[in-house]
Coordinates of C-alpha atoms in Angstrom, one line a residue:
M979 CA 0.0 0.0 0.0
K980 CA 2.9 2.3 0.8
R981 CA 4.4 1.7 -2.7
L982 CA 0.9 2.2 -4.3
G983 CA 0.7 5.5 -2.4
V984 CA 4.1 6.6 -3.8
Y985 CA 3.0 5.7 -7.4
L986 CA -0.3 7.7 -7.0
S987 CA 1.7 10.6 -5.7
L988 CA 4.1 10.5 -8.6
L989 CA 1.1 10.2 -11.1
A990 CA -0.5 13.2 -9.5
I991 CA 2.7 15.2 -9.7
G992 CA 3.1 14.1 -13.4
A993 CA -0.5 15.1 -14.2
G994 CA 0.0 18.4 -12.5
A995 CA 3.2 19.1 -14.4
G996 CA 1.4 18.2 -17.6
V997 CA -1.4 20.6 -16.9
G998 CA 1.0 23.2 -15.7
G999 CA 3.2 22.8 -18.8
G1000 CA 0.1 22.9 -21.1
Y1001 CA -1.1 26.0 -19.4
Y1002 CA 2.4 27.6 -19.8
L1003 CA 2.5 26.8 -23.5
L1004 CA -1.0 28.1 -24.0
S1005 CA -0.2 31.3 -22.0
Q1006 CA 3.0 31.8 -24.1
Q1007 CA 1.1 31.2 -27.3
S1008 CA -1.6 33.6 -26.1
K1009 CA 1.1 36.1 -25.3
Q1010 CA 2.7 35.7 -28.7
T1011 CA -0.7 36.1 -30.4
Q1012 CA -1.3 39.3 -28.5
E1013 CA 2.1 40.6 -29.5
T1014 CA 1.5 39.9 -33.2
P1015 CA 0.9 43.2 -35.1
Q1016 CA -2.6 43.7 -36.3
I1017 CA -3.3 43.1 -40.0
V1018 CA -3.5 46.4 -41.8
P1019 CA -6.2 46.7 -44.5
T1020 CA -4.9 46.9 -48.1
A1021 CA -5.9 50.4 -48.6
F1022 CA -3.7 51.5 -45.7
S1023 CA -0.9 49.0 -46.1
K1024 CA 0.1 50.6 -49.4
A1025 CA 1.3 53.6 -47.4
L1026 CA 3.5 51.6 -45.1
P1027 CA 7.3 51.5 -45.9
I1028 CA 8.4 48.3 -47.7
P1029 CA 11.3 46.5 -46.0
S1030 CA 14.5 47.5 -47.9
G1031 CA 15.4 43.9 -48.8
S1032 CA 12.0 42.6 -50.1
A1033 CA 12.1 44.3 -53.5
S1034 CA 15.9 44.2 -54.1
Q1035 CA 17.0 42.7 -57.4
E1036 CA 19.1 40.0 -55.8
N1037 CA 16.0 38.6 -54.1
L1038 CA 14.0 38.2 -57.4
N1039 CA 13.9 34.8 -59.1
F1040 CA 14.0 34.5 -62.9
I1041 CA 10.2 34.6 -63.1
A1042 CA 9.9 37.8 -61.3
R1043 CA 12.7 39.3 -63.3
A1044 CA 11.1 38.3 -66.5
A1045 CA 7.7 39.8 -65.4
Q1046 CA 9.4 43.0 -64.2
K1047 CA 11.2 43.3 -67.6
V1048 CA 8.3 42.6 -69.9
G1049 CA 5.2 43.5 -67.8
P1050 CA 5.2 47.2 -68.8
A1051 CA 5.1 46.3 -72.5
V1052 CA 2.1 44.0 -72.1
V1053 CA -1.2 45.7 -72.9
R1054 CA -4.9 45.1 -72.5
I1055 CA -7.0 45.3 -75.6
D1056 CA -10.7 46.0 -75.5
A1057 CA -12.5 45.5 -78.7
A1058 CA -16.1 46.2 -79.7
R1059 CA -17.9 44.9 -82.8
Q1060 CA -21.4 45.3 -84.1
V1061 CA -23.2 42.0 -84.5
S1062 CA -26.5 41.5 -86.3
Q1063 CA -28.8 38.6 -85.3
Q1064 CA -30.6 37.5 -88.3
V1065 CA -34.2 36.2 -88.4
P1066 CA -34.4 32.4 -88.6
E1067 CA -35.3 31.2 -92.1
S1068 CA -38.4 29.5 -90.8
F1069 CA -39.9 32.8 -89.8
D1070 CA -39.7 33.9 -93.4
Q1071 CA -42.3 31.3 -94.5
P1072 CA -45.7 32.6 -95.7
F1073 CA -47.5 31.0 -92.7
F1074 CA -45.4 32.9 -90.1
R1075 CA -45.8 36.1 -92.1
R1076 CA -49.6 35.7 -92.1
F1077 CA -49.5 35.0 -88.4
F1078 CA -47.2 37.7 -87.2
G1079 CA -48.0 40.4 -89.8
Q1080 CA -46.2 43.6 -89.0
D1081 CA -44.9 42.0 -85.8
L1082 CA -42.5 39.7 -87.6
P1083 CA -39.2 39.6 -85.7
I1084 CA -36.6 41.9 -87.3
P1085 CA -32.8 41.5 -87.2
R1086 CA -31.5 42.6 -83.9
E1087 CA -28.1 44.5 -83.8
Y1088 CA -26.0 44.7 -80.7
I1089 CA -22.5 45.5 -79.6
E1090 CA -20.3 42.5 -78.7
R1091 CA -17.4 43.4 -76.5
G1092 CA -14.3 41.3 -75.8
T1093 CA -11.0 41.7 -74.0
G1094 CA -7.6 40.3 -74.9
S1095 CA -3.9 41.0 -74.6
G1096 CA -1.1 42.2 -76.8
F1097 CA 2.5 43.5 -76.5
I1098 CA 4.4 46.5 -77.8
L1099 CA 7.0 45.8 -80.5
S1100 CA 8.3 49.3 -81.0
A1101 CA 8.6 52.5 -79.0
D1102 CA 6.4 54.4 -81.4
G1103 CA 3.3 52.2 -80.7
R1104 CA 3.3 49.1 -82.9
L1105 CA 1.5 46.3 -81.2
L1106 CA 1.0 42.6 -81.9
T1107 CA -2.0 40.5 -80.8
N1108 CA -4.3 37.8 -82.1
A1109 CA -6.6 38.2 -85.0
H1110 CA -9.6 36.8 -83.1
V1111 CA -9.1 39.5 -80.4
V1112 CA -9.7 42.4 -82.8
E1113 CA -11.6 40.8 -85.6
G1114 CA -14.5 43.0 -86.7
A1115 CA -13.2 46.1 -85.0
A1116 CA -11.6 49.0 -86.8
R1117 CA -10.5 50.7 -83.6
V1118 CA -9.8 49.3 -80.1
K1119 CA -9.0 50.6 -76.7
V1120 CA -5.4 49.9 -75.5
T1121 CA -4.6 50.1 -71.8
L1122 CA -1.0 50.1 -70.6
K1123 CA 0.2 48.6 -67.3
D1124 CA 0.6 52.1 -65.9
G1125 CA -3.0 52.9 -66.6
Q1126 CA -2.6 55.1 -69.7
I1127 CA -5.3 54.5 -72.3
Y1128 CA -4.9 54.9 -76.0
D1129 CA -7.1 54.7 -79.0
G1130 CA -5.7 52.0 -81.3
Q1131 CA -6.1 51.5 -85.0
V1132 CA -6.3 47.9 -86.3
V1133 CA -3.8 48.0 -89.1
G1134 CA -4.3 44.4 -90.4
I1135 CA -5.3 40.9 -89.4
D1136 CA -4.4 37.5 -90.8
K1137 CA -7.0 34.8 -90.0
V1138 CA -4.8 32.1 -91.5
T1139 CA -2.2 32.5 -88.7
D1140 CA -4.4 34.3 -86.1
V1141 CA -2.0 37.3 -86.1
A1142 CA -3.1 41.0 -86.0
V1143 CA -1.3 44.3 -85.6
V1144 CA -2.5 47.5 -83.9
K1145 CA -1.0 51.0 -83.9
I1146 CA -1.3 53.6 -81.2
N1147 CA 0.0 57.2 -81.4
A1148 CA 2.6 57.3 -78.7
S1149 CA 6.4 57.6 -78.2
D1150 CA 9.0 56.3 -75.8
L1151 CA 6.9 53.2 -75.0
P1152 CA 8.4 50.2 -73.2
T1153 CA 9.0 47.3 -75.6
V1154 CA 9.6 43.6 -75.5
T1155 CA 12.7 41.7 -76.5
L1156 CA 12.1 39.0 -79.1
G1157 CA 13.7 35.6 -78.6
N1158 CA 14.1 32.5 -80.6
A1159 CA 11.5 29.7 -80.8
E1160 CA 13.4 27.5 -83.3
N1161 CA 15.8 26.2 -80.7
L1162 CA 13.4 25.5 -77.9
Q1163 CA 13.4 22.1 -76.2
P1164 CA 10.5 20.5 -74.3
G1165 CA 11.0 21.0 -70.6
E1166 CA 12.3 24.6 -70.8
W1167 CA 10.6 27.2 -68.6
A1168 CA 7.7 29.1 -70.1
I1169 CA 6.2 32.3 -68.7
A1170 CA 2.9 33.8 -69.8
I1171 CA 1.7 37.3 -69.2
G1172 CA -1.7 38.7 -70.1
N1173 CA -5.1 39.7 -68.9
P1174 CA -7.0 36.5 -68.2
L1175 CA -10.7 37.0 -67.2
G1176 CA -10.0 40.8 -67.1
L1177 CA -7.2 40.4 -64.4
D1178 CA -4.6 42.7 -65.8
N1179 CA -0.9 41.7 -66.0
T1180 CA -1.3 38.2 -64.6
V1181 CA 1.8 36.1 -64.6
T1182 CA 1.7 32.3 -64.9
V1183 CA 4.6 29.9 -65.3
G1184 CA 5.1 26.3 -66.6
I1185 CA 7.2 24.5 -69.1
I1186 CA 7.3 24.0 -72.9
S1187 CA 5.3 20.8 -73.1
A1188 CA 5.8 20.0 -76.8
L1189 CA 6.8 21.7 -80.1
G1190 CA 5.5 21.6 -83.6
R1191 CA 1.8 20.9 -82.8
S1192 CA -0.1 21.0 -86.1
S1193 CA -3.3 23.1 -86.4
S1194 CA -5.3 19.8 -86.6
D1195 CA -3.7 18.7 -83.3
V1196 CA -4.8 21.9 -81.6
G1197 CA -8.3 21.7 -83.1
V1198 CA -8.1 24.7 -85.5
P1199 CA -7.5 23.0 -88.9
D1200 CA -8.1 26.2 -90.8
K1201 CA -4.8 27.8 -89.4
R1202 CA -1.3 27.5 -90.8
V1203 CA 0.8 27.4 -87.7
R1204 CA 3.1 24.9 -85.9
F1205 CA 2.1 25.7 -82.3
I1206 CA 4.2 25.7 -79.2
Q1207 CA 2.4 23.7 -76.4
T1208 CA 2.8 24.8 -72.8
D1209 CA 1.3 24.0 -69.5
A1210 CA 1.6 27.6 -68.3
A1211 CA -2.0 28.6 -67.4
I1212 CA -3.7 30.3 -70.4
N1213 CA -7.2 31.5 -69.9
P1214 CA -9.7 33.6 -71.9
G1215 CA -8.2 37.1 -72.1
N1216 CA -4.6 35.7 -72.4
S1217 CA -5.0 35.6 -76.1
G1218 CA -2.5 37.9 -77.8
G1219 CA -0.2 38.1 -74.8
P1220 CA 3.5 37.0 -74.9
L1221 CA 5.0 33.6 -74.0
L1222 CA 8.4 34.2 -72.5
N1223 CA 11.5 32.1 -72.0
A1224 CA 13.5 32.2 -68.7
A1225 CA 15.5 35.2 -69.9
G1226 CA 12.3 37.2 -70.4
E1227 CA 12.4 37.1 -74.2
V1228 CA 9.2 36.6 -76.2
I1229 CA 9.2 33.2 -77.9
G1230 CA 5.5 33.0 -78.8
V1231 CA 2.1 34.6 -78.9
N1232 CA -0.5 32.9 -76.7
T1233 CA -3.4 32.1 -78.9
A1234 CA -5.5 29.1 -78.1
I1235 CA -6.8 26.8 -75.4
R1236 CA -8.7 23.6 -76.1
A1237 CA -12.1 23.4 -74.4
D1238 CA -11.4 19.8 -73.5
A1239 CA -7.9 20.3 -72.3
Q1240 CA -6.7 20.4 -68.7
G1241 CA -3.7 22.7 -68.3
L1242 CA -2.7 22.9 -72.0
G1243 CA -2.2 26.1 -73.9
F1244 CA -0.8 26.9 -77.3
A1245 CA 1.2 29.7 -78.7
I1246 CA 2.3 30.9 -82.2
P1247 CA 6.1 30.8 -82.6
I1248 CA 7.5 34.3 -82.5
E1249 CA 9.3 33.9 -85.9
T1250 CA 5.9 33.2 -87.6
A1251 CA 4.2 36.0 -85.8
Q1252 CA 7.0 38.5 -86.5
R1253 CA 7.0 37.6 -90.2
I1254 CA 3.3 38.0 -90.5
A1255 CA 3.3 41.3 -88.5
E1256 CA 5.9 42.8 -90.8
Q1257 CA 3.7 42.1 -93.8
L1258 CA 0.6 43.5 -92.1
F1259 CA 2.4 46.7 -91.1
T1260 CA 3.8 47.1 -94.7
K1261 CA 0.8 46.0 -96.8
G1262 CA -2.1 45.6 -94.5
K1263 CA -2.6 42.0 -95.6
V1264 CA -0.7 38.7 -96.0
D1265 CA -0.6 36.6 -99.2
H1266 CA -0.2 33.0 -98.3
P1267 CA 1.0 30.5 -101.0
Y1268 CA -1.7 28.2 -102.1
L1269 CA -1.8 25.0 -104.2
G1270 CA -5.4 24.0 -104.2
I1271 CA -5.4 20.4 -102.8
H1272 CA -7.3 18.7 -100.0
M1273 CA -5.0 16.1 -98.4
V1274 CA -4.8 13.8 -95.4
T1275 CA -2.1 11.9 -93.5
L1276 CA -2.6 8.2 -94.3
S1277 CA -2.9 5.4 -91.7
P1278 CA -4.0 1.8 -92.2
E1279 CA -7.4 2.5 -90.6
L1280 CA -7.9 5.7 -92.7
R1281 CA -6.9 3.8 -95.9
E1282 CA -9.6 1.2 -95.4
E1283 CA -12.2 3.9 -94.7
L1284 CA -11.3 5.9 -97.8
N1285 CA -11.3 2.8 -100.0
R1286 CA -14.9 2.1 -98.8
D1287 CA -16.0 5.6 -99.8
K1288 CA -17.7 5.1 -103.1
E1289 CA -17.9 8.8 -103.8
L1290 CA -14.1 9.1 -103.7
N1291 CA -13.6 6.1 -106.0
L1292 CA -10.0 5.5 -104.8
N1293 CA -8.0 2.4 -104.6
I1294 CA -5.3 3.2 -102.1
T1295 CA -2.6 0.6 -101.5
A1296 CA -0.1 2.6 -99.4
E1297 CA -0.6 2.7 -95.6
R1298 CA 1.5 5.7 -94.9
G1299 CA 2.1 9.1 -96.6
V1300 CA 0.2 12.2 -97.6
L1301 CA -2.7 11.4 -99.8
V1302 CA -4.4 14.0 -102.2
I1303 CA -8.1 13.3 -101.9
R1304 CA -9.3 16.3 -104.0
V1305 CA -7.9 18.9 -106.4
V1306 CA -9.7 22.2 -106.6
P1307 CA -10.7 23.0 -110.1
N1308 CA -8.7 25.7 -111.9
S1309 CA -6.2 25.9 -109.0
P1310 CA -2.4 25.9 -109.3
A1311 CA -2.4 22.2 -108.5
A1312 CA -5.0 21.4 -111.1
K1313 CA -3.0 23.3 -113.7
A1314 CA 0.2 21.4 -112.7
G1315 CA -1.5 18.0 -113.2
F1316 CA -2.2 16.9 -109.6
R1317 CA -4.7 14.1 -109.3
A1318 CA -6.8 12.6 -106.5
G1319 CA -5.0 9.5 -105.3
D1320 CA -1.5 11.0 -105.6
I1321 CA 0.7 10.4 -102.6
I1322 CA 3.1 13.3 -102.0
E1323 CA 6.6 12.2 -101.1
R1324 CA 8.8 15.3 -101.3
V1325 CA 8.3 19.1 -101.6
S1326 CA 11.2 21.3 -102.7
G1327 CA 13.4 18.2 -102.1
Q1328 CA 12.3 17.8 -98.5
K1329 CA 10.7 14.5 -97.5
V1330 CA 7.3 14.9 -96.1
A1331 CA 5.4 12.4 -93.9
T1332 CA 2.3 14.4 -92.8
A1333 CA -0.1 16.9 -94.3
A1334 CA 1.3 19.4 -91.9
D1335 CA 4.7 18.9 -93.4
V1336 CA 3.4 19.6 -96.9
Q1337 CA 1.6 22.7 -95.6
E1338 CA 4.7 24.0 -93.9
Q1339 CA 6.8 23.6 -97.1
V1340 CA 4.2 25.4 -99.2
E1341 CA 4.0 28.2 -96.7
K1342 CA 7.8 28.7 -97.0
S1343 CA 7.5 29.0 -100.8
Q1344 CA 6.9 32.2 -102.8
I1345 CA 3.8 33.1 -104.8
G1346 CA 4.5 32.9 -108.5
T1347 CA 7.8 30.9 -108.2
T1348 CA 8.1 27.3 -109.2
L1349 CA 7.8 24.5 -106.6
K1350 CA 8.9 20.9 -107.3
V1351 CA 6.6 18.3 -105.8
E1352 CA 7.3 14.5 -106.0
V1353 CA 4.3 12.2 -106.0
N1354 CA 3.8 8.5 -106.2
R1355 CA 1.1 7.7 -108.7
D1356 CA 0.1 4.1 -109.2
G1357 CA 3.6 3.0 -108.0
D1358 CA 5.5 5.4 -110.2
T1359 CA 7.3 8.5 -109.0
K1360 CA 6.5 11.7 -110.9
T1361 CA 7.8 15.2 -110.4
L1362 CA 5.2 18.0 -110.8
T1363 CA 6.1 21.6 -111.2
V1364 CA 3.6 24.0 -109.7
E1365 CA 3.4 27.8 -109.2
P1366 CA 1.7 28.6 -105.9
G1367 CA -1.0 31.2 -106.1
A1368 CA -2.3 33.6 -103.5
F1369 CA -4.5 31.9 -100.8
P1370 CA -8.1 32.7 -101.8
A1371 CA -10.9 33.3 -99.3
E1372 CA -12.9 30.4 -97.9
Q1373 CA -10.5 27.7 -99.1
E1374 CA -9.1 25.1 -96.7
N1375 CA -5.7 24.2 -98.2

């Protein structure tokens, strides 16, 4: 019993120490909480002095340095276009006219507004953005990072590459530095700056996920671009903004996101965008070389499907290659002797494996100059000489 009494005494002492220790810790925590400075509302905190080391250059990482370097040259573009809502054809039937009489619905016009991004190429106010950002608008509102607002003139747009240029009357503007997209490697850092969802000068970061994505891969088959793929967050409003490398140089123009994608964005390589922009500023338009063929990249499955199509009336034996399925009448390709069923093997001496490869070689050619194209026709190789024409409206290839 005596030993049991000692154990109980020690247990009581231990419990007391635990309670006492817990109380001490709580009291210290309470004391520390009380000594913590109160949070200052944002409106007042701006007036407080910033610690000297927090904004020093040596404390900035490469992302912050890039954003600091390029941010002032990234602009917000607000565009407005007039849209007319047509009366459905069904309402134009005699029955509806008798029923509605003078109350027949009339076309409704309204102003559609959109916001995108852009960046300044020259100190005198030359801007680059996406065609779909400014399409349908002759003038736009351009807002700089410092809050200055300018009236911008849409100098030209190119729907084929989704590039547009805008001019504002200003001087001594901050400008971007153009980099090189041709030597990029998957895995390199990628930084996007823009105005997603109206949140001006938002910076996101990721990596270059892939290179050379065709327009068909991205889901915009009417474009002629080999896209850069990135996982840097790109949202509505980022369109037209710059994609940067780790040095803060522009390597692409953010242009597209797939509706079914999770964390994937696409950008036009800066070499393509710069080439198109120069032509738009000089001529107000871009003439793209055009052959006049509809083509597909063959696979064994596609070959079987095409052979079953009675309207095409083709007997395809090859399982791989670029197949011409249609030649546009009176086109340069028709005049050069192209036929449906031809399999394109080389363009300008360059071997091609996909329809995108052919499109890329044609895009590099010059309108009115000769282009050598090797095709396999019924097992024989033929060289066709074609003179690319100017890309007409409403054509697909």
